[in-house]
PDB file of C-alpha atoms and ligand atoms in Angstrom:
ATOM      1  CA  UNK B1019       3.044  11.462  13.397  1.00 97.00           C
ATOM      2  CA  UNK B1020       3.312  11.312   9.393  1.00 98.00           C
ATOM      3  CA  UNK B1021       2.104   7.782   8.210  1.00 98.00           C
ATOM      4  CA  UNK B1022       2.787   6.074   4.764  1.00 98.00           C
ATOM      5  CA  UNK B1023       0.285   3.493   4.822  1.00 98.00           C
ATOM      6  CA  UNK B1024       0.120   0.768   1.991  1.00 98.00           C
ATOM      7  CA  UNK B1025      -2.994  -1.068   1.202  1.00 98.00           C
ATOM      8  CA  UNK B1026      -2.281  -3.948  -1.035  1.00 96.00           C
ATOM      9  CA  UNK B1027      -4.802  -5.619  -4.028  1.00 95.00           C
ATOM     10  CA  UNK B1028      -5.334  -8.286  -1.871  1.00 94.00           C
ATOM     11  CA  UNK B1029      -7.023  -6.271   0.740  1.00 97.00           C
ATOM     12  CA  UNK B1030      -9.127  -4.376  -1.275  1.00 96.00           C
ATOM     13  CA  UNK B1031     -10.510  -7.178  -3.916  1.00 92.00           C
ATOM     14  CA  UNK B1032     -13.334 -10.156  -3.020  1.00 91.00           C
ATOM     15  CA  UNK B1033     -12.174 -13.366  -3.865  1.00 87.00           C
ATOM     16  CA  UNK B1034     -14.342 -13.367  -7.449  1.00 85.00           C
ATOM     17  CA  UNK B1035     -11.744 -10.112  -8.027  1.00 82.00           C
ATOM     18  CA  UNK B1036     -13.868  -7.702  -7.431  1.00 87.00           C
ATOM     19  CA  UNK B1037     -13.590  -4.603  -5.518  1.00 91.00           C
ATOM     20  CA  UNK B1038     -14.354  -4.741  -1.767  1.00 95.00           C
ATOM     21  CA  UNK B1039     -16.096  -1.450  -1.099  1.00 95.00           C
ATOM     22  CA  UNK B1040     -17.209  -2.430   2.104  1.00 97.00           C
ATOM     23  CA  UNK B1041     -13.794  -3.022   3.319  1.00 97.00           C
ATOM     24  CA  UNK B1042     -12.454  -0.162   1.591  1.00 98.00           C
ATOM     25  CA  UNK B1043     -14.788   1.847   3.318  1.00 98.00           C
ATOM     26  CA  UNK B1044     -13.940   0.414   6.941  1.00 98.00           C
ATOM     27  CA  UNK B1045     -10.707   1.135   5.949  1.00 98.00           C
ATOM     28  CA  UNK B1046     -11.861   5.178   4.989  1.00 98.00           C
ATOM     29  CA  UNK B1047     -13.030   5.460   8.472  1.00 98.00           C
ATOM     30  CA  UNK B1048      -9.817   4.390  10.118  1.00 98.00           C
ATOM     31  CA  UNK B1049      -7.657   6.525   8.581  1.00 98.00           C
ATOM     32  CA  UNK B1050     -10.216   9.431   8.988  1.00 98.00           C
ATOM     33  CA  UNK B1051      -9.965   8.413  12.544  1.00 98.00           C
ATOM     34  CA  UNK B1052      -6.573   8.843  12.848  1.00 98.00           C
ATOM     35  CA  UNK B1053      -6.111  12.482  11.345  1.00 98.00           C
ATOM     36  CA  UNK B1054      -8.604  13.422  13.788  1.00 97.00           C
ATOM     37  CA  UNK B1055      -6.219  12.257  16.087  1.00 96.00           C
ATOM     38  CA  UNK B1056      -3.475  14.540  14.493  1.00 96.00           C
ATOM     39  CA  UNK B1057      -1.568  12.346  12.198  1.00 98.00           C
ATOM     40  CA  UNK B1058      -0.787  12.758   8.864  1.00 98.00           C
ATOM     41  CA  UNK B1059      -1.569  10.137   6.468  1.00 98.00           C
ATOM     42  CA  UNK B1060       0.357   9.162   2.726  1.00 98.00           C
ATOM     43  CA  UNK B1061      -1.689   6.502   1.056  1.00 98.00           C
ATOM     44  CA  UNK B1062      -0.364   4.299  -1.512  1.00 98.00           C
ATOM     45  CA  UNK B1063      -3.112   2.073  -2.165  1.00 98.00           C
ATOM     46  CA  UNK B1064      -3.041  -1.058  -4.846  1.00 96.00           C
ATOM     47  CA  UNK B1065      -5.997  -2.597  -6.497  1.00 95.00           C
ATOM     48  CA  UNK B1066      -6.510  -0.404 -10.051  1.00 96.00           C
ATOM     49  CA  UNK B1067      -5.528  -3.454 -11.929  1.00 93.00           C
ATOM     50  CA  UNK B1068      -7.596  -6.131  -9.945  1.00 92.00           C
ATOM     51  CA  UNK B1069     -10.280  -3.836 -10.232  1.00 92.00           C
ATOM     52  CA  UNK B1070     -10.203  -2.844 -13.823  1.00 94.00           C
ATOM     53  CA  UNK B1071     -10.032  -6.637 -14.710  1.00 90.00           C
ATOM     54  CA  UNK B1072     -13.231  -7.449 -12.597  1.00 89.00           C
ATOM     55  CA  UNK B1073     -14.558  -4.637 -14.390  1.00 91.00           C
ATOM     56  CA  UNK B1074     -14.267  -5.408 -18.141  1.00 91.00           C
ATOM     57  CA  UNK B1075     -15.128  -8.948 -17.629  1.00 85.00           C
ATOM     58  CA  UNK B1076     -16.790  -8.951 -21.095  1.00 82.00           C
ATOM     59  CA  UNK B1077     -13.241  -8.478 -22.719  1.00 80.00           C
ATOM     60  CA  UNK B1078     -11.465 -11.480 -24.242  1.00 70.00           C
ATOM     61  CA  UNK B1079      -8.651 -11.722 -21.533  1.00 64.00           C
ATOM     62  CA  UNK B1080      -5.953 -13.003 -24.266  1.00 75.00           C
ATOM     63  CA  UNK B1081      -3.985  -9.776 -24.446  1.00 79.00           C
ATOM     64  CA  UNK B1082      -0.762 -10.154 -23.732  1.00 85.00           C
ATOM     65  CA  UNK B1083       0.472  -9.259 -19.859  1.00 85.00           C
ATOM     66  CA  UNK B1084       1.319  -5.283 -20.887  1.00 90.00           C
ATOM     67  CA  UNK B1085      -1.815  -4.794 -22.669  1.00 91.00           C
ATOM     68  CA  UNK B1086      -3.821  -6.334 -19.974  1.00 90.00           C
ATOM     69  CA  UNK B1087      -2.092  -4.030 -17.264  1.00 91.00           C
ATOM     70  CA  UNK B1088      -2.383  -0.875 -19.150  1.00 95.00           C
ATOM     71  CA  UNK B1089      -5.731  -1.547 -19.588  1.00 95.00           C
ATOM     72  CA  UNK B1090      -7.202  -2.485 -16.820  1.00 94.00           C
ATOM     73  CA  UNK B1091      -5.123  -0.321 -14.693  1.00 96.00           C
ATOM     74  CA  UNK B1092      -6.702   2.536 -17.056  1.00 98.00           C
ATOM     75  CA  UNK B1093     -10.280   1.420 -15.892  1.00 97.00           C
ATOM     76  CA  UNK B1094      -9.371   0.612 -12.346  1.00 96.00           C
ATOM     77  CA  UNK B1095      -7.505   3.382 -10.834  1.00 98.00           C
ATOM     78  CA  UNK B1096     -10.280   5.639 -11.964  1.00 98.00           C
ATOM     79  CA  UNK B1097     -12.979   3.076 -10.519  1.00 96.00           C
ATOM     80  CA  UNK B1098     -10.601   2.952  -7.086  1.00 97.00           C
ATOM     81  CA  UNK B1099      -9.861   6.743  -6.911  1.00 98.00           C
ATOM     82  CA  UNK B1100     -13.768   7.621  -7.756  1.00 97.00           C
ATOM     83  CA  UNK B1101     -14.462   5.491  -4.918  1.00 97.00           C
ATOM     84  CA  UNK B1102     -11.722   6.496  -2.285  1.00 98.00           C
ATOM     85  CA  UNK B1103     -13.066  10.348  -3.328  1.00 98.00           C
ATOM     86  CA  UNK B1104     -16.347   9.726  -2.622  1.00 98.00           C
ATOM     87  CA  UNK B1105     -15.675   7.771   0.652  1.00 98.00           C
ATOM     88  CA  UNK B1106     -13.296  10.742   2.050  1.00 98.00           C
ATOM     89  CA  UNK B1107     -15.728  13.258   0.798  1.00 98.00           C
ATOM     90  CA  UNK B1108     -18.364  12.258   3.880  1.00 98.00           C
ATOM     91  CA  UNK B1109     -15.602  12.798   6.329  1.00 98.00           C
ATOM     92  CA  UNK B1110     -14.971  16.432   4.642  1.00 98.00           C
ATOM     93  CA  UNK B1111     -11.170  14.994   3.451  1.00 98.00           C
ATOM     94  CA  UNK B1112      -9.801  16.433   0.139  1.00 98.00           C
ATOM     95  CA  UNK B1113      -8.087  13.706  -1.497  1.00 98.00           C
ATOM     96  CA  UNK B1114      -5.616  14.201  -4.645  1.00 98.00           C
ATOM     97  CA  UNK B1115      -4.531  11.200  -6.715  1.00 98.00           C
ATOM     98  CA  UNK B1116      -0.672  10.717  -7.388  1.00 98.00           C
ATOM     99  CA  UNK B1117       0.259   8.620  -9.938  1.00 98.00           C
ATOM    100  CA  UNK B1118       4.015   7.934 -10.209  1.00 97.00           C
ATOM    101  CA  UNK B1119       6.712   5.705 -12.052  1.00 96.00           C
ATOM    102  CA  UNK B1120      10.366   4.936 -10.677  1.00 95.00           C
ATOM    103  CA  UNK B1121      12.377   7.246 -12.177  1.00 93.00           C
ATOM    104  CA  UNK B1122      10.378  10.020 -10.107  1.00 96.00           C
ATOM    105  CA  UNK B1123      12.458   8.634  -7.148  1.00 96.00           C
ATOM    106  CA  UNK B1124      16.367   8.306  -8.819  1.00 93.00           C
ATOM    107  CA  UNK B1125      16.430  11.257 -11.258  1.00 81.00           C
ATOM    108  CA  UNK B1126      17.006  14.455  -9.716  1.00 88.00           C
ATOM    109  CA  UNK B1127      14.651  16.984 -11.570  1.00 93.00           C
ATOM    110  CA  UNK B1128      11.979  14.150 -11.685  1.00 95.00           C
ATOM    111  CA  UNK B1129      12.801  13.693  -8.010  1.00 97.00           C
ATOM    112  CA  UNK B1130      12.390  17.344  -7.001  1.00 97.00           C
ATOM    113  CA  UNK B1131       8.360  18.053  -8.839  1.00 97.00           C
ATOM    114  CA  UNK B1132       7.660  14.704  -7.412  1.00 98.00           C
ATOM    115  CA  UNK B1133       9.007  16.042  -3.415  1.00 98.00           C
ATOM    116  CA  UNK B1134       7.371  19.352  -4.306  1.00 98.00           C
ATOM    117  CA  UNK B1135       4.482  17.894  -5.353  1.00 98.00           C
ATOM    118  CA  UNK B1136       3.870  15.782  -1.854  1.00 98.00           C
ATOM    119  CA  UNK B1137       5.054  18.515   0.289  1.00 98.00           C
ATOM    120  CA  UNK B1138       2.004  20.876  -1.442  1.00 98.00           C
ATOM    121  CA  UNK B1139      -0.169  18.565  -0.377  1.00 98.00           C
ATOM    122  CA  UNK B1140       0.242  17.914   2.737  1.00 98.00           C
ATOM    123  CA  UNK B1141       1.322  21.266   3.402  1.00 97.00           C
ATOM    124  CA  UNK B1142      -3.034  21.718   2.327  1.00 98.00           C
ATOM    125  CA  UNK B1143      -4.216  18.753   4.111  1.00 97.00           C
ATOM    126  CA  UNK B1144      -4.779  16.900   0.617  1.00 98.00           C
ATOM    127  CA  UNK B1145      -4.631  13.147   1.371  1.00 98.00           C
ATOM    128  CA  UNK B1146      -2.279  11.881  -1.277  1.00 98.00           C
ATOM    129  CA  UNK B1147      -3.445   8.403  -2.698  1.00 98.00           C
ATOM    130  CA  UNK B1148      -0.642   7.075  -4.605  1.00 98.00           C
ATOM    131  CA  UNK B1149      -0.239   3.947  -6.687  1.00 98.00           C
ATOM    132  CA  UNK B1150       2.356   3.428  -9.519  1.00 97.00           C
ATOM    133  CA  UNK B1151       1.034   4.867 -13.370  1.00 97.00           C
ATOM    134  CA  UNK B1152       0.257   1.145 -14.617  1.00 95.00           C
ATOM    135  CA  UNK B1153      -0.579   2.845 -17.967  1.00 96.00           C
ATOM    136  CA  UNK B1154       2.748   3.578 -18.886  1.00 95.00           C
ATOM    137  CA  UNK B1155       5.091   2.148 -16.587  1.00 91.00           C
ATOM    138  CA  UNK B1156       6.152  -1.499 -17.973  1.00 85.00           C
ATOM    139  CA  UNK B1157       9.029  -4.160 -17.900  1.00 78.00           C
ATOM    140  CA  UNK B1158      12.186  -1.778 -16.954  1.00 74.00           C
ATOM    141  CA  UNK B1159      10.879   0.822 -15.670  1.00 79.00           C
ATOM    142  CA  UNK B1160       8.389  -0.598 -13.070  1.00 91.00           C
ATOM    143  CA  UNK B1161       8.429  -0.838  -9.480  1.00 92.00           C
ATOM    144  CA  UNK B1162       8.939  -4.471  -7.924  1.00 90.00           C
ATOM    145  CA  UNK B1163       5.390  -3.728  -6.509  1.00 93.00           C
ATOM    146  CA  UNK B1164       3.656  -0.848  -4.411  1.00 95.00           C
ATOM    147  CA  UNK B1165       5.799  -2.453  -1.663  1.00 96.00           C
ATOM    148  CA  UNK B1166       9.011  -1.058  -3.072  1.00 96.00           C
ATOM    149  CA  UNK B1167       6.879   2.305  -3.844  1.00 97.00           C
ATOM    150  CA  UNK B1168       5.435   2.707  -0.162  1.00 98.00           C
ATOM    151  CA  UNK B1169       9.227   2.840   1.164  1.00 98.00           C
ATOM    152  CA  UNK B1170      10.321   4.856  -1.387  1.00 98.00           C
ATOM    153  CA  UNK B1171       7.357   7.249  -1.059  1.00 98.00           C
ATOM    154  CA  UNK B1172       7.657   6.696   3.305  1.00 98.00           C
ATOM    155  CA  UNK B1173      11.636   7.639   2.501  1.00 98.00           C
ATOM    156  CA  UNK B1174      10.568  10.851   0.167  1.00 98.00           C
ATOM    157  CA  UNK B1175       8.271  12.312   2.623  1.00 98.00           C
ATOM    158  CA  UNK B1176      10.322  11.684   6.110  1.00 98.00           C
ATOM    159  CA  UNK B1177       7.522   9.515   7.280  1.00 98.00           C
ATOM    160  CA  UNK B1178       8.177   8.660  10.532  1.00 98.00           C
ATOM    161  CA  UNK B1179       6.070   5.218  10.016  1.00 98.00           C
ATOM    162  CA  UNK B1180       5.237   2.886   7.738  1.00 98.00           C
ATOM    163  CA  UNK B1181       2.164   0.442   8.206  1.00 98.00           C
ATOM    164  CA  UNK B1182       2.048  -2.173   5.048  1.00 98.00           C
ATOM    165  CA  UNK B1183      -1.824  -3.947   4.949  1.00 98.00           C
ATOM    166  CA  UNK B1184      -1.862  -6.832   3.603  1.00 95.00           C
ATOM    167  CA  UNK B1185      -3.994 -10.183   4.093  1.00 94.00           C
ATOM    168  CA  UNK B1186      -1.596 -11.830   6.505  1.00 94.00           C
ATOM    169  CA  UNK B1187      -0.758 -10.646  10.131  1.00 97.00           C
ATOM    170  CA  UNK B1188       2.666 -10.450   9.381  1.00 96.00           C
ATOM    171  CA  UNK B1189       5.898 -12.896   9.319  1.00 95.00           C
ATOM    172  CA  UNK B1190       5.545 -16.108  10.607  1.00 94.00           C
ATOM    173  CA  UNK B1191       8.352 -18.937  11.699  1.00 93.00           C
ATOM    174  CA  UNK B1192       7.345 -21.160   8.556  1.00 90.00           C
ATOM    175  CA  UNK B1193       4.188 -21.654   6.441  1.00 87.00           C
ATOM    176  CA  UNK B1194       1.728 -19.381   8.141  1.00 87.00           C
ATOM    177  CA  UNK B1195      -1.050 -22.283   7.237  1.00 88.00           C
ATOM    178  CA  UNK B1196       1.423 -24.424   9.458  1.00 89.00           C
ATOM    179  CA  UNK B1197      -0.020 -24.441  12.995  1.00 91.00           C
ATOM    180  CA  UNK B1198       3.747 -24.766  14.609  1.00 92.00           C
ATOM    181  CA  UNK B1199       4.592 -21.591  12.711  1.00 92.00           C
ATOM    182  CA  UNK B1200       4.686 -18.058  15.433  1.00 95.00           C
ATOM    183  CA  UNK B1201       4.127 -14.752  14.195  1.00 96.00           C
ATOM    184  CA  UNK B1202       7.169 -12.481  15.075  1.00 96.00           C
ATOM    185  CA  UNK B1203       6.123  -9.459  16.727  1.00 97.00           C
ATOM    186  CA  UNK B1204       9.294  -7.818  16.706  1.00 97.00           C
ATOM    187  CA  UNK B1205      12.209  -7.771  14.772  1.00 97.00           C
ATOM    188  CA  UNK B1206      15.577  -5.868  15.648  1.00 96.00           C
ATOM    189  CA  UNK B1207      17.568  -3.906  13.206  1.00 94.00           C
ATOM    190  CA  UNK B1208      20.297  -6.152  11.190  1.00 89.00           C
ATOM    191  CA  UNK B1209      17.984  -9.446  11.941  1.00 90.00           C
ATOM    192  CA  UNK B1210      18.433 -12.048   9.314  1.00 88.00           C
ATOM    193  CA  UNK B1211      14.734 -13.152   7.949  1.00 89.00           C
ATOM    194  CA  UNK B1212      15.530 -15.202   5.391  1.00 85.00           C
ATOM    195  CA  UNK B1213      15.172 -18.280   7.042  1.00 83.00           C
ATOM    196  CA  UNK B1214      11.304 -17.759   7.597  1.00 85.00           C
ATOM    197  CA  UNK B1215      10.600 -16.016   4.601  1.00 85.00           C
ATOM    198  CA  UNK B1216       9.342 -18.004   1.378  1.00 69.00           C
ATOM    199  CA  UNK B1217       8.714 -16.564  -2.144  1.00 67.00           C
ATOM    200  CA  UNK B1218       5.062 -16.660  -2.399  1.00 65.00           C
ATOM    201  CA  UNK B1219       3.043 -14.206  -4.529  1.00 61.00           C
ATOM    202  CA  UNK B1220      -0.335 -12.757  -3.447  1.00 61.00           C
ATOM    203  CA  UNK B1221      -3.001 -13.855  -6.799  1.00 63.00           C
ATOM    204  CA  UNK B1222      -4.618 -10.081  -6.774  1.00 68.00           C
ATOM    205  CA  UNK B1223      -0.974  -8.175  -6.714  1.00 73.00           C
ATOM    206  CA  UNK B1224       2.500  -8.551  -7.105  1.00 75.00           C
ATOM    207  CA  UNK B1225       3.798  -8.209  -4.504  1.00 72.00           C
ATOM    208  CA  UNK B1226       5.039 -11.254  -2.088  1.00 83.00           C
ATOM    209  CA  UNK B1227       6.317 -11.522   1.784  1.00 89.00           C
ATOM    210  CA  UNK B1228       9.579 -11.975   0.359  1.00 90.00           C
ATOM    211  CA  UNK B1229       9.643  -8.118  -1.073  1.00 90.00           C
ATOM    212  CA  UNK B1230       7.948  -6.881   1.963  1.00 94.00           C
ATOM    213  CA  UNK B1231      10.558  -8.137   4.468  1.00 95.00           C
ATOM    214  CA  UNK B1232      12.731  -6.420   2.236  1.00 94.00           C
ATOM    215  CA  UNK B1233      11.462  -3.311   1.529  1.00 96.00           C
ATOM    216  CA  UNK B1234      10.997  -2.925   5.264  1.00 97.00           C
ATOM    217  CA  UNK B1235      14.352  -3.986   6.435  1.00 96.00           C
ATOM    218  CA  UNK B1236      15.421  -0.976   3.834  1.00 97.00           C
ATOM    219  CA  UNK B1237      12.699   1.472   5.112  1.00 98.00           C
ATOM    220  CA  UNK B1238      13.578   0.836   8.992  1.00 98.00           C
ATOM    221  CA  UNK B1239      17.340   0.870   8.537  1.00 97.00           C
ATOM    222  CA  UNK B1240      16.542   4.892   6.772  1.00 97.00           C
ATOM    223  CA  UNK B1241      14.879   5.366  10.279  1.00 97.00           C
ATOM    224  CA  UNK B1242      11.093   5.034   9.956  1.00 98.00           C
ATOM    225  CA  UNK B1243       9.097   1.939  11.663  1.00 97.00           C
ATOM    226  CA  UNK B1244       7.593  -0.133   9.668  1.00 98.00           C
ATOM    227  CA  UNK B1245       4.917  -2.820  10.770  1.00 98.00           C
ATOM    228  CA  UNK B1246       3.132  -5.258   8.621  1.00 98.00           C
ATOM    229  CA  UNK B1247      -0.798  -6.130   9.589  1.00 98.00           C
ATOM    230  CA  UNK B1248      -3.385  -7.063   8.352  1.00 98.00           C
ATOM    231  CA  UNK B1249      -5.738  -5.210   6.462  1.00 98.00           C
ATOM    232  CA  UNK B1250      -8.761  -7.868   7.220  1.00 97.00           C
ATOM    233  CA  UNK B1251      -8.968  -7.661  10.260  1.00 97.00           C
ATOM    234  CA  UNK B1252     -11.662  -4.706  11.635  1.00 97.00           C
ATOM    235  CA  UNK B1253     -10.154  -1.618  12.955  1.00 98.00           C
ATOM    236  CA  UNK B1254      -7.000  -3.010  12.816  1.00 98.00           C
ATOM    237  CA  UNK B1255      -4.952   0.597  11.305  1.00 98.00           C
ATOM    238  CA  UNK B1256      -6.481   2.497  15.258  1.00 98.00           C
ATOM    239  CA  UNK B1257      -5.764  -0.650  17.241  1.00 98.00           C
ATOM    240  CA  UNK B1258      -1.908  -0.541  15.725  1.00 98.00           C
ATOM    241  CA  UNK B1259      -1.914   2.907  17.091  1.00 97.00           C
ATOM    242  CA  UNK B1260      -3.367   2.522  19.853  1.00 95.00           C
ATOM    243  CA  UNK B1261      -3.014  -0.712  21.381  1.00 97.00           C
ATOM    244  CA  UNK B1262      -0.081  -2.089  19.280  1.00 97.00           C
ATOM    245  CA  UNK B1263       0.790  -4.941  22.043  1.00 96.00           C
ATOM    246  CA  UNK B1264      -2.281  -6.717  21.477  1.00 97.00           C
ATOM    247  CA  UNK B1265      -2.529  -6.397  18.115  1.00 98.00           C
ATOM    248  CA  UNK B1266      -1.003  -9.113  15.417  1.00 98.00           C
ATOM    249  CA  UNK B1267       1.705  -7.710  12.998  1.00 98.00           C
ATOM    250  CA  UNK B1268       4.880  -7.754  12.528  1.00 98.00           C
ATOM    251  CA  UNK B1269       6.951  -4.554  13.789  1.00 98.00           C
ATOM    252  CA  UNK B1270      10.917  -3.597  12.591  1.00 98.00           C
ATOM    253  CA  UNK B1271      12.588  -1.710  14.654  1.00 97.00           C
ATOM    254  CA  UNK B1272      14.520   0.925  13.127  1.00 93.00           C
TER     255      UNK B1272
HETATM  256  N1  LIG W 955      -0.099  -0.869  -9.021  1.00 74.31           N
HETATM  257  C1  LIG W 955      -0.782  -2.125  -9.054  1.00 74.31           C
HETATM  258  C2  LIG W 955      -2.303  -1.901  -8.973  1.00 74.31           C
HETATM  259  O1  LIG W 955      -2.750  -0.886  -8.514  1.00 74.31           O
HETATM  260  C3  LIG W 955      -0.423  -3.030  -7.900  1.00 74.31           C
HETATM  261  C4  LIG W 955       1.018  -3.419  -7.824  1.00 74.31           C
HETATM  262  C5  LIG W 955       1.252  -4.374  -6.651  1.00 74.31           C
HETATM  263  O2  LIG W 955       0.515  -5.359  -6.535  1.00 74.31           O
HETATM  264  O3  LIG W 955       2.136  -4.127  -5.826  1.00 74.31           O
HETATM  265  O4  LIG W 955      -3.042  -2.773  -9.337  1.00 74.31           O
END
């Protein structure tokens, strides 16, 4: 099976901000687990602007919010892709790094080196790690969040899934703090989430629940399954595979 999975900031970053390379590694291992097991894996992992900012801690934080994203995305994404490198390397896993703005997905000639591009990867067993080019992409021209990018990038390369980690099992009822509130497990095409959804922002990305229930309503009404998990919990990418029915997340149906 081809697999688009999306690791969000939250996963990846400690709560002082910095990067969890513990968890990043655990994470490493999974998905080396599962091309052993045949699949083929798209990452689009978030994290090179919570990680830059942890980095250059000694810098006066007053920038404004574009300087402080092209900047520490600069610093970050070559801290996170040094580290995903090195991490793949032990499992003998060539790893490229795709960095990519919006208008690689609507205009056509854009659209065609960025297809071409993926399909020459995987084509060489290259593990594409993809996050959006924070350096230059700003205000207009940005993704929502690597939510929106992981569907568009699961659409691109006719994924048949699409697994989005985050630091939350999934969609709940109500307030997932709320002990009344159930996880849903499953939800049918056409379902109407709105009611249990609330607009809540993770503090490491920017991405919310709100855009994920979106972007995989989208995804699985193209055709590909999407499931949100999450990415804290140990081995959790092999037990969705593997034993999905007793394993928290949230599954559309497409
Ligand atoms: N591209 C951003 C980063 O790597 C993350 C965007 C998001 O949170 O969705 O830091």
């Amino acid at each position: 099976m081809r697999i688009t999975i999306k690791i969000g900031s939250n996963v990846l970053t400690r709560q002082d901000g910095s990067l969890d390379v513990t968890r990043m590694s655990a994470l490493v291992d999974q998905i080396a687990q599962l091309r052993s097991q045949g699949h083929e894996i798209i990452l689009v992992s978030s994290g090179a602007v919570a990680s830059g900012r942890s980095e250059l801690k000694h810098i006066q934080h007053d920038l404004d919010s574009v300087d402080q994203r092209q900047l520490f995305s600069a610093v970050g994404q070559a801290k996170l892709i040094n580290r995903y490198f090195e991490l793949f390397r032990e499992y003998g896993i060539p790893v490229g790094q795709v960095l990519t703005t919006k208008e690689n997905f609507s205009d056509s000639e854009h659209k065609k080196n960025q297809e071409n591009c993926m399909r020459v990867m995987l084509e060489n067993s290259v593990l594409p790690i993809v996050n959006e080019n924070d350096t230059v992409s700003v205000t207009e021209l940005m993704f929502t969040d690597n939510d929106e990018l992981s569907g568009l990038m699961a659409r691109m390369t006719q994924s048949q899934m699409l697994i989005i980690l985050s630091n939350i099992d999934g969609i709940y009822t109500g307030n997932p703090a709320d002990p009344g509130s159930r996880l849903i497990s499953i939800v049918k095409p056409g379902k109407d989430l709105s009611d249990y959804v609330q607009e809540s922002h993770s503090s490491a990305g920017r991405g919310g629940m709100q855009s994920k229930s979106t972007v995989a309503a989208k995804t699985a009404a193209a055709g590909i399954s999407v499931i949100i998990a999450n990415g804290k919990r140990d081995d959790i990418l092999v037990k969705l595979m593997n034993d999905r029915d007793n394993t928290p997340c949230t599954e559309f149906l497409c």
